[in-house]
Tab-separated table of C-alpha atoms and ligand atoms in Angstrom:
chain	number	residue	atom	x	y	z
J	1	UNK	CA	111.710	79.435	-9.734
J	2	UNK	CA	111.059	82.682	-8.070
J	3	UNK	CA	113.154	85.730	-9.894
J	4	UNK	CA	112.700	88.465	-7.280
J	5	UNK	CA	115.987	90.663	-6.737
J	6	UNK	CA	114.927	90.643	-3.172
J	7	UNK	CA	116.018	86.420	-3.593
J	8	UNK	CA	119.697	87.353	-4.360
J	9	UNK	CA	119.865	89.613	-1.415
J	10	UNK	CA	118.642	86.789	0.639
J	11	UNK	CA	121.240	84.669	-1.116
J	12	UNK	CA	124.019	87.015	-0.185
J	13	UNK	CA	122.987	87.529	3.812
J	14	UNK	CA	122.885	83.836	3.796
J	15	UNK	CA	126.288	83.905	2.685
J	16	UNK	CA	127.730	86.792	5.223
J	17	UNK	CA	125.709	84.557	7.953
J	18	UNK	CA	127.633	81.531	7.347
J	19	UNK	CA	130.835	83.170	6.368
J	20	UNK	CA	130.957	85.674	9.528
J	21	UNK	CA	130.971	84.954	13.196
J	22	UNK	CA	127.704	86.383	15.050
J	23	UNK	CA	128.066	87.558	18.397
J	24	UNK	CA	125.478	90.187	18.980
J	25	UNK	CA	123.766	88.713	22.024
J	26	UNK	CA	119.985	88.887	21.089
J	27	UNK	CA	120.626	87.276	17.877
J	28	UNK	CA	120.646	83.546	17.417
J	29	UNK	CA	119.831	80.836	14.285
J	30	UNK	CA	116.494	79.539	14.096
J	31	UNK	CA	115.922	75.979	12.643
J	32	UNK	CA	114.807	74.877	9.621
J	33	UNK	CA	111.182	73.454	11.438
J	34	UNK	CA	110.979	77.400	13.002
J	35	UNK	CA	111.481	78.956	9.606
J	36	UNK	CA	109.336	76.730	7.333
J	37	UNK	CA	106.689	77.558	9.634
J	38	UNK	CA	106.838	81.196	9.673
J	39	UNK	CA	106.665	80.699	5.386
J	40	UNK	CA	103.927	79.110	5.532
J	41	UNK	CA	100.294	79.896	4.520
J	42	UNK	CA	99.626	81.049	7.593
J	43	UNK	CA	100.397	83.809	6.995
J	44	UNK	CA	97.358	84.784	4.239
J	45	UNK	CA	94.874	84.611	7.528
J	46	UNK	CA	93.313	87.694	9.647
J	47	UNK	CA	92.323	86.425	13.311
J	48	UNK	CA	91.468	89.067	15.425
J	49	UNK	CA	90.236	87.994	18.503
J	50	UNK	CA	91.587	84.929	20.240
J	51	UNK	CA	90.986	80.772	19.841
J	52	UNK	CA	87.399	80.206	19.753
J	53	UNK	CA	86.792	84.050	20.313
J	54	UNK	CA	87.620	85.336	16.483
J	55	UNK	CA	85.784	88.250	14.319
J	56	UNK	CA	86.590	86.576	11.115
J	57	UNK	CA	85.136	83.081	9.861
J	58	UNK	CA	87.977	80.457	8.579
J	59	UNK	CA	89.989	79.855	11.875
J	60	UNK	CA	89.916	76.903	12.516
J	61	UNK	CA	93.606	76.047	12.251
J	62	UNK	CA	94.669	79.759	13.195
J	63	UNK	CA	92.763	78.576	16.909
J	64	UNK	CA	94.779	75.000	16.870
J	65	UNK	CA	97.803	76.909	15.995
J	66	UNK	CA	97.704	79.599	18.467
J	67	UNK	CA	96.357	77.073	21.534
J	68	UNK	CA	99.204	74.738	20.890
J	69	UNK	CA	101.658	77.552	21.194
J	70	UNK	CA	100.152	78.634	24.766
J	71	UNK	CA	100.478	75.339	26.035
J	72	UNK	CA	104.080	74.335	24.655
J	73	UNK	CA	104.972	78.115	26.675
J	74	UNK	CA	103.875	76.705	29.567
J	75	UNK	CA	105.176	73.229	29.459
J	76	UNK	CA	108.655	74.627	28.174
J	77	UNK	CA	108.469	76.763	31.763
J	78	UNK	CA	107.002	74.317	33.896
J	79	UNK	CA	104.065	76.348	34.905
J	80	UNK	CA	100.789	75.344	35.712
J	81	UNK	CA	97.660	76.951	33.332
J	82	UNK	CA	95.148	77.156	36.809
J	83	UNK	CA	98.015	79.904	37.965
J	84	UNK	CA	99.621	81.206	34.626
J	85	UNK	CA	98.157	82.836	31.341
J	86	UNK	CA	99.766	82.844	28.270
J	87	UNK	CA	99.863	85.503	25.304
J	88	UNK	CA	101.553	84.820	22.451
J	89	UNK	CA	100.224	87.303	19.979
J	90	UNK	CA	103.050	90.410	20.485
J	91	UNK	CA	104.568	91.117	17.535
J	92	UNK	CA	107.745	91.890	19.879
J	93	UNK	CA	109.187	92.836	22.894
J	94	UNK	CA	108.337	96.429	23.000
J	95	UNK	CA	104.613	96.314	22.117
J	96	UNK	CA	104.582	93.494	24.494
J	97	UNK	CA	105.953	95.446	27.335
J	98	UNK	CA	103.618	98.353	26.494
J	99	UNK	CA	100.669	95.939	26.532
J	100	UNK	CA	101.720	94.875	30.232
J	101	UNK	CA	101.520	98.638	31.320
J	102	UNK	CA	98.484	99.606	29.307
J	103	UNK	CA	96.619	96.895	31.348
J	104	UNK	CA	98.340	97.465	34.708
J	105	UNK	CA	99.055	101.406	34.837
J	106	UNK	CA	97.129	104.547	34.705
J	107	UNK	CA	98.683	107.172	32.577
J	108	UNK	CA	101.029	109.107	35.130
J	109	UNK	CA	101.626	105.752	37.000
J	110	UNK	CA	105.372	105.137	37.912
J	111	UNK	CA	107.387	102.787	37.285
J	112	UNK	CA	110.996	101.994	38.106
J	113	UNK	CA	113.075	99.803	35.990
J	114	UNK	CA	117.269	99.082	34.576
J	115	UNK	CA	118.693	102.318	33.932
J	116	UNK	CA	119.288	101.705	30.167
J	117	UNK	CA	123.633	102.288	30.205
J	118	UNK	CA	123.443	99.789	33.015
J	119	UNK	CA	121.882	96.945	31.281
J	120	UNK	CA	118.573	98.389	30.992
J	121	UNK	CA	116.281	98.595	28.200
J	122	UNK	CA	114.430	101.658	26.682
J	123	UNK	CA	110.698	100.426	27.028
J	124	UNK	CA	111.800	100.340	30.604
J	125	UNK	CA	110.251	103.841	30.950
J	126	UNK	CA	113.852	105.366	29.615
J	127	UNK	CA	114.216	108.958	29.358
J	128	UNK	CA	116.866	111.572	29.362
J	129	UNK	CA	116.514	114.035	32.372
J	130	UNK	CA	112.985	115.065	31.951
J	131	UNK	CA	112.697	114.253	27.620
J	132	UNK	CA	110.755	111.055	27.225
J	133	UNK	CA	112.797	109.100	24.717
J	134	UNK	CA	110.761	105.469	25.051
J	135	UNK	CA	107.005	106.477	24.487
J	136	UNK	CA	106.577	104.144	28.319
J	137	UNK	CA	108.373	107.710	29.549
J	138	UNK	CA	105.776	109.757	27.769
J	139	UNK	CA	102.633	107.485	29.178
J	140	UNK	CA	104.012	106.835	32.547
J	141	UNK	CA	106.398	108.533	35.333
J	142	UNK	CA	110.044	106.848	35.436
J	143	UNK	CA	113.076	105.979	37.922
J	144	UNK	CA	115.757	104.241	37.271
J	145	UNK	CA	117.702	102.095	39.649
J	146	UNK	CA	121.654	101.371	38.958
J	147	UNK	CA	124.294	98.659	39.283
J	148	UNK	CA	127.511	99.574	42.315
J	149	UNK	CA	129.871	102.224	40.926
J	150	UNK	CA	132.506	99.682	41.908
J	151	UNK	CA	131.135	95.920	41.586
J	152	UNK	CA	128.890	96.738	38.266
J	153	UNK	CA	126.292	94.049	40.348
J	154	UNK	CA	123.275	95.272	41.746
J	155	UNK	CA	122.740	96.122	45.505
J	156	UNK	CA	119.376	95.176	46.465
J	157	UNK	CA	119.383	96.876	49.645
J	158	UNK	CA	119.783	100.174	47.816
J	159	UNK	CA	117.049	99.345	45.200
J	160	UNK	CA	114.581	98.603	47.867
J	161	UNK	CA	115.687	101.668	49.638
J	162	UNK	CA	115.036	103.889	46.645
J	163	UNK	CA	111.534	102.269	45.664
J	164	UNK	CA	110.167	102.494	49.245
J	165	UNK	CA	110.895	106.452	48.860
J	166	UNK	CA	109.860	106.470	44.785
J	167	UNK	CA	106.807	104.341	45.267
J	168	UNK	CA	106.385	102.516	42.046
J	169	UNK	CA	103.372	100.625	40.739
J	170	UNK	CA	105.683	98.499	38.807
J	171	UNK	CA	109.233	96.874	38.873
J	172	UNK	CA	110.848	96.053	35.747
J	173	UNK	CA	113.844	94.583	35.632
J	174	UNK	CA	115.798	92.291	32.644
J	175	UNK	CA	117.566	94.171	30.096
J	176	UNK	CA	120.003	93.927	27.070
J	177	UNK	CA	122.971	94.203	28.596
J	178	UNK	CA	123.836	92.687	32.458
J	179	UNK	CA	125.956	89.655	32.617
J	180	UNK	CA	124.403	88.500	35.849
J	181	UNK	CA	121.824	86.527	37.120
J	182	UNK	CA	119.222	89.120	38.257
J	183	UNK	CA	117.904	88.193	42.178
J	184	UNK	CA	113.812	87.509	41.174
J	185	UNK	CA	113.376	86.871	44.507
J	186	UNK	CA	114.489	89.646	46.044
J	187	UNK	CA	113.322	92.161	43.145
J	188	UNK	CA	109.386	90.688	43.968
J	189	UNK	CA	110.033	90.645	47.095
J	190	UNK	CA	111.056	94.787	46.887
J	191	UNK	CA	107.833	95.055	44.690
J	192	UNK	CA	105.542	93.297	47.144
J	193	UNK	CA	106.445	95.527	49.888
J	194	UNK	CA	105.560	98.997	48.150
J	195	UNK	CA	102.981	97.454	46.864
J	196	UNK	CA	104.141	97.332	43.167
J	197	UNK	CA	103.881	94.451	40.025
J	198	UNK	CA	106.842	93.030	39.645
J	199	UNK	CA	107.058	92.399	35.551
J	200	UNK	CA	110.688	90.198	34.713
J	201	UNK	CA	111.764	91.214	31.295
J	202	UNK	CA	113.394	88.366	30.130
J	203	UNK	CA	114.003	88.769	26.903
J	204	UNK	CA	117.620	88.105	26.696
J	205	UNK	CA	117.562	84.839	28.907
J	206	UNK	CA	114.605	83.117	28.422
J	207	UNK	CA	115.990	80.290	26.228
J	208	UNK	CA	118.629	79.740	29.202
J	209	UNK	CA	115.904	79.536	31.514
J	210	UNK	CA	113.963	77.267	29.558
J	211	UNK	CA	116.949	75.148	29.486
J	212	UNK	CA	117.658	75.726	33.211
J	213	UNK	CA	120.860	77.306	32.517
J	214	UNK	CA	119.335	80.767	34.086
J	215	UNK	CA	117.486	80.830	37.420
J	216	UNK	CA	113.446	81.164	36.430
J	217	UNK	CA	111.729	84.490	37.287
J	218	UNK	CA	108.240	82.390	37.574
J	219	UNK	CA	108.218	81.621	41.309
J	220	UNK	CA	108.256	85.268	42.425
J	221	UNK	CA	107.172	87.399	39.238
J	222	UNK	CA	103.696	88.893	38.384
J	223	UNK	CA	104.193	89.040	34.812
J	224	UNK	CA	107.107	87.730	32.439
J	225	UNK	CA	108.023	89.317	28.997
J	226	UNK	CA	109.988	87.967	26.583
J	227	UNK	CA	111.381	88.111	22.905
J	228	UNK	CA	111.233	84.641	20.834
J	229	UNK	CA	114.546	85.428	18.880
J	230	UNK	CA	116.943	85.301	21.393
J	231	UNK	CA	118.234	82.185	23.004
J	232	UNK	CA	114.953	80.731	22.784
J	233	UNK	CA	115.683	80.647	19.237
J	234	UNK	CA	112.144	80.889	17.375
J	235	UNK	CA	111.127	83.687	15.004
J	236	UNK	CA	111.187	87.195	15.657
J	237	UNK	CA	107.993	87.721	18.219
J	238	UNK	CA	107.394	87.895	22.055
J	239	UNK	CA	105.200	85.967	24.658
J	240	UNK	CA	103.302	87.518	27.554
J	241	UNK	CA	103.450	85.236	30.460
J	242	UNK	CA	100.811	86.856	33.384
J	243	UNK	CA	99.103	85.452	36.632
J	244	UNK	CA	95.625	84.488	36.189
J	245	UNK	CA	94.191	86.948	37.297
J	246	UNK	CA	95.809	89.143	35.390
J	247	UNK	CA	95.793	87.732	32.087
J	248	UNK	CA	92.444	88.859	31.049
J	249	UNK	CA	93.593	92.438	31.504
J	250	UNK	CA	96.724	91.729	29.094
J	251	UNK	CA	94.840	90.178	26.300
J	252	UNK	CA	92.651	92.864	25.955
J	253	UNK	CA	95.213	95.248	26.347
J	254	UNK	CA	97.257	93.329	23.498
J	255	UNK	CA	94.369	93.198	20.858
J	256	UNK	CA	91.949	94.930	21.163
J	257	UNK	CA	93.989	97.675	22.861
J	258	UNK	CA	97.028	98.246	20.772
J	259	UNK	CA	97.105	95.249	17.796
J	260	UNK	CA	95.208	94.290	15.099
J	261	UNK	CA	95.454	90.914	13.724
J	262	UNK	CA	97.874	88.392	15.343
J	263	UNK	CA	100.679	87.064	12.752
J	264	UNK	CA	99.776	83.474	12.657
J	265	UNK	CA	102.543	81.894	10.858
J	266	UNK	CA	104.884	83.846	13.567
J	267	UNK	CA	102.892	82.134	16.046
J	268	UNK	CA	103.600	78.760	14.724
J	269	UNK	CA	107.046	79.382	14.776
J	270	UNK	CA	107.149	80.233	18.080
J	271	UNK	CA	105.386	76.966	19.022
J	272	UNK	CA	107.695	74.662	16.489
J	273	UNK	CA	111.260	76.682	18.643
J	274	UNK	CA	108.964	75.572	22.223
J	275	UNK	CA	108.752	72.139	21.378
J	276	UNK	CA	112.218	72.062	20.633
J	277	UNK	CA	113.070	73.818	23.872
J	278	UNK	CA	112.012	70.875	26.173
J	279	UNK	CA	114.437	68.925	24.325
J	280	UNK	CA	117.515	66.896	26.555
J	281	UNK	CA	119.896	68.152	23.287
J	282	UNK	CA	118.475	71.775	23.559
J	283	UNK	CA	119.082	71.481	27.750
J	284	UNK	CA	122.930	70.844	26.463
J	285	UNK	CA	122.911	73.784	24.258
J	286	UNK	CA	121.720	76.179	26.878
J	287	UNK	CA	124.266	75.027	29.232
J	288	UNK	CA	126.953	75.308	26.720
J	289	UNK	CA	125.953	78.924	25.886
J	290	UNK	CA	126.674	80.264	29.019
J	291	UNK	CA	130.179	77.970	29.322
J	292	UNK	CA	131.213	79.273	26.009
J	293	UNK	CA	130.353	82.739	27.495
J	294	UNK	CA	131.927	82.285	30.220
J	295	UNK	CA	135.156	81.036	28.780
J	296	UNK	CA	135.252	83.981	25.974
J	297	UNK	CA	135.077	86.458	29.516
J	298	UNK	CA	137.817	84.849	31.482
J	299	UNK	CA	139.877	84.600	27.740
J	300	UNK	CA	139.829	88.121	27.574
J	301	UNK	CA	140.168	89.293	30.939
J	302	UNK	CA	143.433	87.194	31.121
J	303	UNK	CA	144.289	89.206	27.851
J	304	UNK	CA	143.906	92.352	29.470
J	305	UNK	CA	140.503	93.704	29.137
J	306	UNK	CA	138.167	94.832	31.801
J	307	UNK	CA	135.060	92.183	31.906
J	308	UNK	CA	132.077	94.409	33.278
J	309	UNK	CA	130.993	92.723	36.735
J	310	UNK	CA	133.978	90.298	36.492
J	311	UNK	CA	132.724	87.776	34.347
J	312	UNK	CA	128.928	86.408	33.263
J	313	UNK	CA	126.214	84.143	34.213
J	314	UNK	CA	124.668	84.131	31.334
J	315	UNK	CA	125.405	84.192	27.002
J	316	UNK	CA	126.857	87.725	27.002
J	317	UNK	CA	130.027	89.717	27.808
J	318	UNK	CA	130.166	93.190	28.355
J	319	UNK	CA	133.745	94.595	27.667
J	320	UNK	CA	134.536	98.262	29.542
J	321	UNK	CA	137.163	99.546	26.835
J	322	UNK	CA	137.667	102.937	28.677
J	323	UNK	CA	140.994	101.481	30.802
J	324	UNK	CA	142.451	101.364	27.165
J	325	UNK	CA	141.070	105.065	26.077
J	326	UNK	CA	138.909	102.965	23.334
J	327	UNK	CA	135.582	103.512	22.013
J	328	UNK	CA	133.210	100.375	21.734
J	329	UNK	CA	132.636	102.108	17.975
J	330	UNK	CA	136.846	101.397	16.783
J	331	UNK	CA	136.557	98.271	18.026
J	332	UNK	CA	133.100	96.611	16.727
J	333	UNK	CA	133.858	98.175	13.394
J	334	UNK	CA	137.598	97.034	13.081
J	335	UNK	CA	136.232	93.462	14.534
J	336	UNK	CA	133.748	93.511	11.562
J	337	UNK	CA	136.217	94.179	8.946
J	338	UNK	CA	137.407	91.181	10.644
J	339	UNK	CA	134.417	89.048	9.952
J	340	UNK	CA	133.212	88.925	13.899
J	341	UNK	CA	130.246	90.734	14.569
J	342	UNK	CA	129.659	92.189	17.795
J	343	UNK	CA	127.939	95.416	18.972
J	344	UNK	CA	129.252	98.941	20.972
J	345	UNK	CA	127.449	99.274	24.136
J	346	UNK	CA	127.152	101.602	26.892
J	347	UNK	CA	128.852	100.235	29.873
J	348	UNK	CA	127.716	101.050	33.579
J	349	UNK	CA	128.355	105.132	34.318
J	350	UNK	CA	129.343	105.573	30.872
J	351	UNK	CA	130.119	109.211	29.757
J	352	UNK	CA	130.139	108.722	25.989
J	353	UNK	CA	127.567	108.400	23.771
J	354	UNK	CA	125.249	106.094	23.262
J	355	UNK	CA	126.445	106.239	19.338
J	356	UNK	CA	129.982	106.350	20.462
J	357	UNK	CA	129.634	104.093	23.578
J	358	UNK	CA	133.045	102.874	25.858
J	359	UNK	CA	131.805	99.460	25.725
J	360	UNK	CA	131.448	95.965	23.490
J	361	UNK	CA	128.918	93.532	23.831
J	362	UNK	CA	130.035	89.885	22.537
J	363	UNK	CA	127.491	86.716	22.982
J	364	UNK	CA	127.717	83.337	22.745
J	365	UNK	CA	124.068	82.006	21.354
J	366	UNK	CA	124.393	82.382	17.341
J	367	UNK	CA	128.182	80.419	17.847
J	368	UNK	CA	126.914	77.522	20.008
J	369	UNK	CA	124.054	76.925	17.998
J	370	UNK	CA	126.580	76.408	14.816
J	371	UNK	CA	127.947	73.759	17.274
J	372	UNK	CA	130.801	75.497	18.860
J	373	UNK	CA	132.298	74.802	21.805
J	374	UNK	CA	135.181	75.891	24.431
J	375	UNK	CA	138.097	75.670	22.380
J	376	UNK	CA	136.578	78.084	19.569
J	377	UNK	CA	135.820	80.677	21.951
J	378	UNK	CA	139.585	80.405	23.037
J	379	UNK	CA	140.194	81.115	19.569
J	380	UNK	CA	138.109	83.743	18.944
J	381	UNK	CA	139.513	85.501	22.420
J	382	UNK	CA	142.530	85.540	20.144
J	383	UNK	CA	141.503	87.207	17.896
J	384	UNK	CA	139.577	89.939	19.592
J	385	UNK	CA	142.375	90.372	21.738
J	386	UNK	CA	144.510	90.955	18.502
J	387	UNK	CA	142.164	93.268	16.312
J	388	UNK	CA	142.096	95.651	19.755
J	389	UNK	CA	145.678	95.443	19.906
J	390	UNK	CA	145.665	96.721	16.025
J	391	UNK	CA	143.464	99.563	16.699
J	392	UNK	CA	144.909	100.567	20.420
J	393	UNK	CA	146.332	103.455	18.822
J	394	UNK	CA	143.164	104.829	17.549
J	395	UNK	CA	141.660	107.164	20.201
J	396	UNK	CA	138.454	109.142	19.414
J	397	UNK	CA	138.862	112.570	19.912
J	398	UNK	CA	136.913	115.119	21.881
J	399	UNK	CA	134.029	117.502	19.929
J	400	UNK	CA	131.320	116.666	17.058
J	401	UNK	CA	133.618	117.919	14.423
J	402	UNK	CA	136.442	116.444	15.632
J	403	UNK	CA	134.727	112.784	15.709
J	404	UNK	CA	133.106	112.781	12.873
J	405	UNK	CA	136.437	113.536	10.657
J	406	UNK	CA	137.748	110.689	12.577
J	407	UNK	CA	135.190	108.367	12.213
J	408	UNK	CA	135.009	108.547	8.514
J	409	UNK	CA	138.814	108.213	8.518
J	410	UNK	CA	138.858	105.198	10.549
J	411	UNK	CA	136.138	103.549	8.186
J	412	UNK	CA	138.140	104.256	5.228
J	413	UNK	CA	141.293	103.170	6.932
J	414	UNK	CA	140.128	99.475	7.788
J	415	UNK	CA	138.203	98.916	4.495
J	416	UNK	CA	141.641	98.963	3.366
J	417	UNK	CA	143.924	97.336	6.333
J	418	UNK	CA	145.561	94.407	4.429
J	419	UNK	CA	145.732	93.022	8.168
J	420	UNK	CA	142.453	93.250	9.193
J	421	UNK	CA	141.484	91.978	5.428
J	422	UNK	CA	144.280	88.564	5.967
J	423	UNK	CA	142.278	88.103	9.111
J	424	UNK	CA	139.064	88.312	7.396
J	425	UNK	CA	140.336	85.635	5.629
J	426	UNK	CA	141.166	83.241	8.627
J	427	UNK	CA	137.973	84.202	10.506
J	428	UNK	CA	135.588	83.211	6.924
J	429	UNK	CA	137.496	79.597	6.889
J	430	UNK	CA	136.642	78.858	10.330
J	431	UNK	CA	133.189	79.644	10.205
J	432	UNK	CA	132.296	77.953	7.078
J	433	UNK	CA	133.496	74.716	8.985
J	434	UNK	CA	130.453	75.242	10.917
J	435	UNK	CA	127.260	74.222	9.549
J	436	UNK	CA	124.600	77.152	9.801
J	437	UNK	CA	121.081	76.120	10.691
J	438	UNK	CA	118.046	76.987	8.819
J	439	UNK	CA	117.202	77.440	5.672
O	1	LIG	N1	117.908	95.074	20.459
O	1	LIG	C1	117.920	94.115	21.520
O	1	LIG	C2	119.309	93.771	21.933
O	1	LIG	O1	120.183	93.754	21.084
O	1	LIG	O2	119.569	93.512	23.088
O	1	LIG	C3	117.084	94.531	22.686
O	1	LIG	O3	115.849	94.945	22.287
């Protein structure tokens, strides 16, 4: 029996996991198969290099482990390994989007990706005004192209507008935060005309694509990046996905050029979640994701909120708050006293902070993996709707001072709300109801 304190905090997340309602949108369950792997011994093995191309003796297994995870990527995507590479040794998104432009770009290169309050992401080249904030805006030149002030959607006739003037040597797009189904097509099509890469960033979606709930970036795209813990529900790790003739550029760029040893027994993981990805029941599960979504965004737009874009195509929901003078920060920490955890988020032409964003983000992967369905989300939409009606009165105020004496106020206040705690009550009874996979 293994005494470690570190084993009761496990204990206790375990507990807030299965007692709480998850609906930040990158986070999801992974099964027990996924987890055992990533505990395995595995993980006492050094493999630089790559299968059948290691510095260290012993790898054997490490090269059956790491193959088999290359080829269940490209069977879970349909692709064919005469036009396709795969890398799967990123230890996560952002080293494996810096990999892609350390092997494609020159220092000083530009690039033009998301703008970051619009759904972007930061190792999209993100910077304020002229301060690099994401070290990609420190390496390489950045523009940023935006949704419509009015439709929240993007306008591809403006984007290719503004990269035939900018000029890029790469197109990024994907991000953390837009409900809609991004035009591949058209975005490669943009690229191929300036003479750019076109690199999809699909972190967020690529369990739905996998699933064919999302539309795939593969025809059209030079290179595809992507997280593992998202809705394609392995362990915490990312995938490279690169044309041929590209991929020998991105492996070396990956390890030698900015990793040391791959994590093996992360690997495996990621190869157990891919086999379970070209299952019929995980097919069902994608599709579900996005109608569970898409029921929780038409529940609370009839309830009054403003839906960013209308609605979604995919597992998340971005909700503008600003018609109702709210901050995204009330209302994600008053929903947590509830027991439903979701996350404040900039919303398109935002003019709060990114600490004190106008905006919440609410996803649908973690609940439909614990087996729920339309009807829950109708419930939850209830009680979202009701927690924002609690706090409506609860405006932030203007200046540093001024928000930071309310802001401690309002935490104090709803540690105590006897509401918000009978609630809390409610919301842990339904969730236990609902197994919790892993282990
Ligand atoms: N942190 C991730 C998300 O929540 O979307 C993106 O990296």
């Amino acid at each position: 029996m293994v005494m470690d304190k570190i084993f009761e905090i496990i204990k206790k997340e375990k507990k807030r996991q299965r007692e709480e309602l998850a609906m930040i949108p990158s986070e999801n369950f992974a099964s027990e198969a996924v987890m055992r792997a990533v505990g395995s011994s595995l993980m006492n093995k050094y493999a630089e290099g790559y299968p059948r191309k290691r510095y260290y003796q012993g790898n054997v297994n490490m090269d059956l482990v790491e193959s088999l995870a290359q080829e269940r990527i490209l069977k879970v995507f349909g692709l064919n390994e005469a036009r396709w590479g795969v890398n799967v040794q990123p230890y996560s998104g952002s080293p494996a989007n810096l990999a892609v432009y350390n092997a494609l770009l020159a220092p000083g290169d530009k690039m033009m990706g998301m703008y970051l309050p619009d759904g972007g992401h930061l190792t999209h080249g993100w910077r304020l005004d002229s301060r690099p904030i994401s070290i990609t805006s420190k390496f390489y030149r950045s523009e940023f192209y935006h949704v419509d002030r009015k439709t929240r959607v993007f306008n591809y006739a403006a984007i290719a507008k503004q990269a035939k003037k900018y000029r890029p040597k790469i197109i990024i797009s994907g991000g953390t935060a837009y409900p809609r189904n991004i035009n591949h097509k058209k975005l490669a099509g943009i690229a191929k005309k300036v003479g750019a890469y076109y690199l999809a960033d699909i972190a967020h979606e690529a369990g739905l694509v996998a699933g064919g709930a999302n539309p795939s970036p593969f025809p059209y795209a030079d290179v595809v990046t992507f997280t593992t813990h998202k809705t394609f529900r392995g362990p915490r790790g990312a995938v490279i996905v690169a044309r041929r003739d590209l991929i020998d550029k991105i492996n070396f760029s990956v390890f030698p050029g900015l990793q040391g040893g791959p994590h093996l027994h992360t690997i495996a993981g990621i190869a157990v979640a891919a086999g379970e990805l070209t299952t019929a029941s995980f097919r069902r599960y994608a599709r579900q994701v996005v109608k569970n979504a898409q029921t929780l965004a038409a529940e609370l737009k009839k309830g009054g909120l403003d839906i960013v874009s209308g609605g979604t195509d995919k597992h998340l929901v971005l909700v503008d708050l600003r018609n109702l003078k709210l901050s995204g920060w009330t209302v994600a920490w008053a929903l947590d006293k509830a027991g439903i955890i979701a996350n404040r988020n900039t919303v398109p032409y935002d003019t709060a902070s990114p600490y004190y964003p106008s905006g919440l983000r609410l996803g649908t992967p973690a609940l439909t993996s614990r087996g729920m369905k339309v009807p829950e989300m109708k419930k939850i939409a209830v009680w979202i709707l009701a927690v924002i009606d609690h706090v409506k009165k609860e405006k932030m105020p203007e200046g540093k001072k001024a928000v930071n004496r309310f802001a401690k106020k309002f935490r104090q206040a709803v540690d105590r709300d006897p509401w918000l705690k009978k609630l809390n009550r409610e919301v842990t009874a339904f969730a236990k109801k609902y197994p919790l996979p892993g282990i």
